[in-house]
């Protein structure tokens, strides 16, 4: 309550005038708040009373139960009308015609004709029923009285009392009088309670059907997060999608759009349904409203996928269980099955699971590979898991360039023939020369006799955008990066894309944040398997996967960066994609560094020792015997053709054109000559070591020309 301050004012008192008069002045205290008017306090009280949670809950309850009764009456009236007329049949006929299914329309029309004929017969029977009923009543009454009199006669004979003749008739009359009395007693209350019982019945019907607006429902019912997908929910979601032609078509359908839907089937951690769109509605109109459709289905955008199946004018909806896509999938079979091996030609790499929960396995046979996405979305892990599987095929060979250089591929040291790691321009130069060396090996294989089968040579470059964006030029002014006809890395990749597949020389690349500058058009279109993690825009999605996949529903740009890490969209003939679709969404297995190292150790156990080069040797002077010993490494013996291949990879200029004759010429007289083991020519490690040791003792070292 505000307080006032009382000030004493005393008028000045001149010497020649009477005494001054003292006055009291009441001054409001400026520090105290002004009093609140009564009407303001009343308004606040009314507002609090109206908006109070208990008040709103009570108002919703009153509205809900009232609407249950009203809408229950509508439902009962609709059911009664459908039962008495052919409205149900007419709705089904219109729905079949809207779906273009004339055979079903004709069948429903026949049923309607039979219904009308049966109804006509019933009505004709009703015209004759009063006369028949009267006749039946007279006959029944006469027979009943006769039976009662006959029973009375029997009783009179039995009892010897003539009065018993009418005893059964009197008993019947008394029973009828009693029933009339009961009806007279009950009739009044029945007339009073009847309307209330009828309203209760209508309320029960409306309550069972939940026939009230969502806003009037209790809080636990209004929250429809994760509610099951039913035909009515799907149709309502499509109707409210904001496509006028679709809304009007559903309104005109007699079955309220139910005929558009195929069976709703369980598909992994969600459900799947095919929707046949009515005439005048295109599939892209539905695709372009994915977010609104997801919200109409009480789902998040990332939980609804729209694809185009093989059937015309049809969209396939996959709707995840609420929150299911945020749950991790199980571990990779590469980790759980320590006996697993790989088969490059016939096997498939276990990559993850599709949205239906089925295993997603990818064939790598003679397919160039491109994986792209935004940074830190799991691109390297997804690419590495494929390499880990293929490493379990002892014949597969790897040339690897990691232009990130943080150790993601370090476990391949001792398995890959070449492993270059680092992000600098010098590392780009090394990787470019490595890819050019693979081109030389490809040309050598192409010149081999027809029918020669070669092992898989995987040329893998992670963070390939670093190579494309490298500004350095060689001594001939040829750029290492770029996408011109004289760009060294670009042209080497193009050559492998053009001819490498036929001789099992394959190019695998991982890039991030694709643009026309860091991922040229011809390079991305040269890949047979194209996969993309989360991207920023639809134009990037088209770069990563191609126009056909995106037009068919692929949408890596709608994946959530960070939250959908490891989830990618694949367009490839090497993976099983449902008929009519152009892509498949895969949730890849996560294999950490420790598990990857363990898998590589198993792969190394399948091979003879491999010496990994960490740089391309550009020196001109060569020591063939030392190089041969280096490529043999720690293996007890290595086949001569493998020695030739490793030498060619080590230095294409020096050894790229070598044959068995050249190898034999160098080894003759050293004590390390090739010899047969198990029917094949090999070079022995111990013999080479002795040859080098003996050569060192007598000082007879020789250099390659």
Coordinates of C-alpha atoms in Angstrom, one line a residue, residues 263-607:
X263 CA -1.1 -52.7 -48.4
X264 CA 0.8 -51.1 -45.5
X265 CA 3.7 -53.5 -44.8
X266 CA 6.3 -53.5 -42.0
X267 CA 9.7 -52.7 -43.5
X268 CA 12.5 -52.7 -41.1
X269 CA 12.2 -50.0 -38.4
X270 CA 9.2 -48.5 -40.2
X271 CA 6.3 -49.2 -42.6
X272 CA 6.0 -48.9 -46.4
X273 CA 3.0 -48.2 -48.6
X274 CA 2.6 -47.5 -52.3
X275 CA 0.2 -44.7 -53.2
X276 CA -1.4 -44.6 -56.7
X277 CA -2.0 -40.9 -57.4
X278 CA -5.2 -39.8 -59.1
X279 CA -5.2 -38.4 -62.6
X280 CA -3.9 -34.8 -62.7
X281 CA -1.4 -35.3 -59.8
X282 CA 2.3 -35.8 -60.6
X283 CA 4.7 -37.7 -58.5
X284 CA 7.1 -34.7 -58.1
X285 CA 4.3 -32.6 -56.6
X286 CA 4.3 -35.1 -53.7
X287 CA 8.1 -35.4 -53.6
X288 CA 8.5 -31.6 -53.3
X289 CA 6.4 -31.5 -50.2
X290 CA 8.3 -34.1 -48.2
X291 CA 8.5 -32.0 -45.0
X292 CA 4.8 -31.2 -45.0
X293 CA 3.9 -34.8 -45.6
X294 CA 6.2 -35.9 -42.8
X295 CA 4.6 -33.4 -40.4
X296 CA 1.1 -34.5 -41.5
X297 CA 2.2 -38.1 -40.6
X298 CA 3.5 -36.8 -37.2
X299 CA 7.0 -37.6 -38.1
X300 CA 10.2 -35.6 -38.7
X301 CA 11.4 -34.9 -42.2
X302 CA 14.3 -37.3 -42.0
X303 CA 11.9 -40.1 -41.0
X304 CA 9.9 -40.1 -44.3
X305 CA 11.4 -41.2 -47.6
X306 CA 9.6 -40.8 -50.9
X307 CA 10.7 -42.9 -53.9
X308 CA 9.3 -43.6 -57.3
X309 CA 8.6 -47.4 -57.9
X310 CA 8.2 -49.1 -61.2
X311 CA 4.4 -48.6 -61.4
X312 CA 3.2 -45.5 -63.2
X313 CA 1.8 -42.5 -61.3
X314 CA 2.8 -44.1 -58.0
X315 CA 4.9 -42.9 -55.0
X316 CA 6.4 -45.3 -52.4
X317 CA 6.3 -43.9 -48.9
X318 CA 8.7 -45.3 -46.2
X319 CA 7.8 -44.0 -42.8
X320 CA 10.1 -44.8 -39.9
X321 CA 9.0 -45.5 -36.4
X322 CA 9.4 -42.4 -34.4
X323 CA 13.0 -42.1 -33.3
X324 CA 14.1 -45.4 -34.8
X325 CA 16.6 -43.8 -37.2
X326 CA 18.4 -42.2 -34.3
X327 CA 19.3 -45.7 -32.9
X328 CA 22.6 -47.3 -34.0
X329 CA 22.7 -50.4 -36.1
X330 CA 24.6 -53.5 -35.1
X331 CA 28.4 -54.1 -35.6
X332 CA 29.8 -55.1 -39.0
X333 CA 30.2 -58.8 -39.8
X334 CA 33.8 -58.0 -40.5
X335 CA 34.2 -57.4 -36.8
X336 CA 32.0 -60.2 -35.4
X337 CA 33.1 -63.0 -37.8
X338 CA 36.8 -63.5 -37.6
X339 CA 36.7 -66.3 -40.2
X340 CA 35.2 -64.1 -42.9
X341 CA 37.1 -63.8 -46.2
X342 CA 36.4 -61.9 -49.4
X343 CA 36.0 -62.8 -53.0
X344 CA 36.5 -59.9 -55.4
X345 CA 34.8 -61.5 -58.3
X346 CA 31.7 -63.1 -56.7
X347 CA 31.4 -61.7 -53.2
X348 CA 29.7 -58.6 -51.8
X349 CA 31.1 -56.3 -49.1
X350 CA 28.8 -56.0 -46.0
X351 CA 28.3 -52.3 -45.9
X352 CA 25.4 -51.8 -43.5
X353 CA 21.6 -51.9 -43.5
X354 CA 18.9 -50.3 -45.7
X355 CA 15.9 -48.6 -44.2
X356 CA 14.0 -51.8 -44.2
X357 CA 16.5 -53.4 -41.9
X358 CA 17.9 -55.8 -44.6
X359 CA 21.6 -56.2 -45.0
X360 CA 23.1 -53.9 -47.7
X361 CA 26.0 -55.6 -49.5
X362 CA 27.9 -54.0 -52.3
X363 CA 29.6 -55.8 -55.2
X364 CA 33.0 -54.2 -56.0
X365 CA 33.8 -56.2 -59.1
X366 CA 35.0 -54.0 -62.0
X367 CA 33.3 -50.9 -60.6
X368 CA 34.9 -47.5 -60.1
X369 CA 33.8 -45.9 -56.8
X370 CA 33.1 -42.4 -55.7
X371 CA 32.0 -41.4 -52.2
X372 CA 31.3 -37.8 -51.3
X373 CA 29.6 -35.7 -48.6
X374 CA 30.2 -32.9 -46.2
X375 CA 33.2 -32.9 -43.8
X376 CA 33.0 -35.2 -40.7
X377 CA 30.0 -37.3 -41.9
X378 CA 31.7 -40.7 -42.0
X379 CA 33.0 -40.7 -45.5
X380 CA 36.5 -42.2 -44.7
X381 CA 35.0 -44.9 -42.5
X382 CA 32.5 -45.9 -45.2
X383 CA 35.2 -46.0 -47.8
X384 CA 37.6 -47.8 -45.5
X385 CA 35.1 -50.5 -44.6
X386 CA 34.9 -51.5 -48.3
X387 CA 38.7 -51.7 -48.5
X388 CA 38.9 -53.7 -45.3
X389 CA 36.6 -56.3 -46.8
X390 CA 38.5 -56.5 -50.1
X391 CA 41.7 -56.8 -48.2
X392 CA 40.5 -60.2 -47.0
X393 CA 40.9 -61.4 -50.6
X394 CA 44.6 -62.3 -50.7
X395 CA 44.9 -61.5 -54.4
X396 CA 43.7 -57.8 -54.1
X397 CA 46.4 -55.2 -54.3
X398 CA 46.2 -51.6 -53.1
X399 CA 47.8 -48.3 -54.1
X400 CA 46.6 -45.7 -51.5
X401 CA 46.9 -42.0 -51.2
X402 CA 45.5 -40.3 -48.0
X403 CA 45.6 -36.6 -48.6
X404 CA 44.3 -35.9 -45.2
X405 CA 47.2 -37.6 -43.5
X406 CA 45.9 -38.0 -40.0
X407 CA 46.4 -41.8 -39.8
X408 CA 42.9 -43.0 -41.0
X409 CA 44.7 -45.5 -43.4
X410 CA 47.8 -46.2 -41.3
X411 CA 46.7 -49.8 -40.6
X412 CA 47.2 -50.6 -44.3
X413 CA 51.0 -50.2 -43.9
X414 CA 52.4 -53.6 -44.6
X415 CA 49.5 -54.6 -46.8
X416 CA 49.2 -51.8 -49.4
X417 CA 51.9 -51.7 -52.1
X418 CA 52.0 -47.9 -51.8
X419 CA 50.7 -45.8 -48.9
X420 CA 51.2 -42.0 -49.2
X421 CA 49.8 -39.9 -46.3
X422 CA 49.8 -36.2 -46.0
X423 CA 48.0 -33.0 -47.2
X424 CA 50.8 -31.0 -48.7
X425 CA 51.5 -30.2 -52.4
X426 CA 54.4 -32.7 -52.3
X427 CA 52.0 -35.4 -51.2
X428 CA 49.7 -34.5 -54.1
X429 CA 52.7 -34.9 -56.5
X430 CA 53.4 -38.3 -55.0
X431 CA 49.8 -39.4 -55.3
X432 CA 49.6 -38.1 -58.9
X433 CA 52.7 -40.2 -59.8
X434 CA 51.2 -43.2 -58.0
X435 CA 48.1 -42.9 -60.1
X436 CA 50.1 -42.5 -63.3
X437 CA 52.1 -45.6 -62.3
X438 CA 48.7 -47.4 -62.1
X439 CA 48.0 -46.2 -65.6
X440 CA 51.2 -47.8 -66.8
X441 CA 50.3 -51.0 -65.1
X442 CA 46.8 -50.8 -66.8
X443 CA 48.5 -50.4 -70.2
X444 CA 50.8 -53.4 -69.5
X445 CA 47.8 -55.5 -68.6
X446 CA 45.9 -54.4 -71.7
X447 CA 48.8 -55.6 -73.9
X448 CA 48.7 -59.0 -72.3
X449 CA 47.4 -62.0 -74.3
X450 CA 43.6 -62.2 -74.5
X451 CA 42.0 -64.1 -71.7
X452 CA 44.6 -63.2 -69.1
X453 CA 43.1 -62.8 -65.7
X454 CA 44.6 -60.1 -63.5
X455 CA 44.1 -59.5 -59.7
X456 CA 42.2 -56.5 -58.6
X457 CA 44.4 -53.3 -58.3
X458 CA 42.6 -50.7 -56.2
X459 CA 43.9 -47.2 -56.7
X460 CA 42.4 -45.4 -53.7
X461 CA 42.6 -41.7 -53.1
X462 CA 40.9 -40.2 -50.0
X463 CA 40.3 -36.4 -49.9
X464 CA 40.7 -36.3 -53.7
X465 CA 39.5 -32.7 -53.8
X466 CA 43.0 -31.7 -52.5
X467 CA 44.5 -33.2 -55.7
X468 CA 42.1 -31.5 -58.0
X469 CA 42.7 -28.1 -56.3
X470 CA 46.5 -28.3 -56.2
X471 CA 48.0 -25.3 -58.0
X472 CA 51.6 -26.7 -58.4
X473 CA 53.0 -27.3 -61.9
X474 CA 55.8 -29.6 -63.0
X475 CA 58.9 -28.7 -64.9
X476 CA 57.0 -28.8 -68.1
X477 CA 54.4 -26.3 -66.8
X478 CA 51.8 -29.1 -66.5
X479 CA 49.5 -28.6 -63.5
X480 CA 49.0 -31.5 -61.1
X481 CA 45.6 -30.3 -60.2
X482 CA 42.7 -28.8 -62.2
X483 CA 40.5 -30.3 -64.8
X484 CA 42.2 -29.4 -68.1
X485 CA 43.6 -31.6 -70.8
X486 CA 47.1 -31.2 -69.4
X487 CA 46.2 -31.7 -65.7
X488 CA 48.2 -34.7 -64.6
X489 CA 46.0 -36.1 -61.8
X490 CA 42.8 -35.4 -63.7
X491 CA 44.0 -37.1 -66.9
X492 CA 45.4 -40.2 -65.0
X493 CA 42.0 -40.7 -63.3
X494 CA 40.2 -40.3 -66.7
X495 CA 42.4 -42.9 -68.3
X496 CA 41.7 -45.4 -65.5
X497 CA 38.0 -44.7 -65.8
X498 CA 38.1 -45.2 -69.5
X499 CA 39.9 -48.6 -69.7
X500 CA 40.9 -49.8 -66.2
X501 CA 37.7 -51.8 -65.5
X502 CA 38.4 -54.4 -68.2
X503 CA 41.8 -55.3 -66.6
X504 CA 40.6 -54.9 -62.9
X505 CA 42.4 -51.6 -62.3
X506 CA 39.9 -49.6 -60.4
X507 CA 39.7 -46.0 -59.1
X508 CA 38.2 -45.4 -55.7
X509 CA 37.9 -41.8 -54.6
X510 CA 36.6 -40.0 -51.5
X511 CA 35.8 -36.3 -51.7
X512 CA 34.0 -33.7 -49.6
X513 CA 31.7 -30.8 -50.3
X514 CA 31.6 -31.4 -54.1
X515 CA 31.7 -28.6 -56.6
X516 CA 32.6 -28.4 -60.3
X517 CA 36.0 -27.2 -59.4
X518 CA 37.0 -29.9 -56.8
X519 CA 35.1 -32.8 -58.5
X520 CA 35.0 -32.4 -62.3
X521 CA 32.0 -33.6 -64.2
X522 CA 33.8 -36.3 -66.2
X523 CA 35.4 -37.7 -63.1
X524 CA 32.2 -38.1 -61.1
X525 CA 30.3 -39.5 -64.1
X526 CA 33.1 -42.1 -64.6
X527 CA 32.3 -43.9 -61.4
X528 CA 30.0 -46.9 -61.5
X529 CA 29.2 -46.8 -57.8
X530 CA 28.3 -43.3 -56.5
X531 CA 27.4 -42.7 -52.9
X532 CA 26.8 -39.6 -50.9
X533 CA 26.5 -38.8 -47.3
X534 CA 24.8 -35.6 -46.1
X535 CA 25.1 -32.6 -48.5
X536 CA 24.1 -29.0 -48.3
X537 CA 22.1 -28.5 -51.5
X538 CA 20.2 -30.4 -54.2
X539 CA 22.7 -29.2 -56.8
X540 CA 25.4 -31.0 -54.8
X541 CA 23.2 -34.1 -54.6
X542 CA 23.0 -34.0 -58.4
X543 CA 26.8 -33.7 -58.7
X544 CA 27.3 -36.6 -56.3
X545 CA 24.6 -39.1 -57.6
X546 CA 23.5 -37.8 -61.0
X547 CA 20.2 -36.4 -62.2
X548 CA 18.4 -39.7 -62.6
X549 CA 18.9 -40.8 -59.0
X550 CA 17.8 -37.4 -57.6
X551 CA 14.8 -37.2 -59.9
X552 CA 13.9 -40.7 -58.6
X553 CA 13.9 -39.6 -55.0
X554 CA 17.5 -39.7 -53.9
X555 CA 17.9 -36.8 -51.4
X556 CA 21.3 -36.8 -49.6
X557 CA 20.8 -33.0 -49.1
X558 CA 17.9 -33.8 -46.8
X559 CA 20.1 -36.0 -44.5
X560 CA 20.9 -34.2 -41.2
X561 CA 24.6 -33.3 -40.9
X562 CA 26.0 -34.7 -37.7
X563 CA 22.9 -36.6 -36.7
X564 CA 22.8 -38.9 -39.8
X565 CA 26.6 -39.5 -39.8
X566 CA 27.3 -42.7 -41.7
X567 CA 24.0 -42.8 -43.5
X568 CA 24.5 -42.5 -47.3
X569 CA 22.5 -42.7 -50.5
X570 CA 23.9 -45.2 -53.1
X571 CA 23.3 -45.3 -56.8
X572 CA 24.9 -48.4 -58.2
X573 CA 24.2 -51.6 -60.1
X574 CA 26.3 -53.4 -57.5
X575 CA 23.7 -53.2 -54.7
X576 CA 20.2 -54.6 -54.6
X577 CA 17.8 -51.7 -55.2
X578 CA 14.0 -52.3 -55.3
X579 CA 12.6 -52.4 -58.8
X580 CA 11.7 -48.9 -60.1
X581 CA 14.0 -47.1 -57.7
X582 CA 17.2 -45.4 -58.7
X583 CA 19.0 -45.3 -55.4
X584 CA 19.1 -46.9 -51.9
X585 CA 19.6 -45.3 -48.5
X586 CA 22.1 -47.3 -46.4
X587 CA 23.1 -46.9 -42.8
X588 CA 26.7 -48.1 -42.8
X589 CA 28.4 -50.0 -40.1
X590 CA 31.0 -48.1 -38.0
X591 CA 34.4 -49.8 -37.8
X592 CA 36.7 -48.0 -35.5
X593 CA 40.5 -47.8 -35.9
X594 CA 41.2 -50.7 -33.4
X595 CA 38.8 -53.0 -35.2
X596 CA 40.1 -52.0 -38.6
X597 CA 43.7 -52.8 -37.4
X598 CA 42.6 -56.2 -36.3
X599 CA 40.9 -56.9 -39.6
X600 CA 44.1 -55.9 -41.5
X601 CA 46.2 -58.2 -39.3
X602 CA 43.9 -61.0 -40.4
X603 CA 44.4 -59.9 -44.0
X604 CA 48.1 -59.8 -43.7
X605 CA 48.1 -63.4 -42.4
X606 CA 46.6 -64.4 -45.7
X607 CA 49.5 -62.9 -47.7

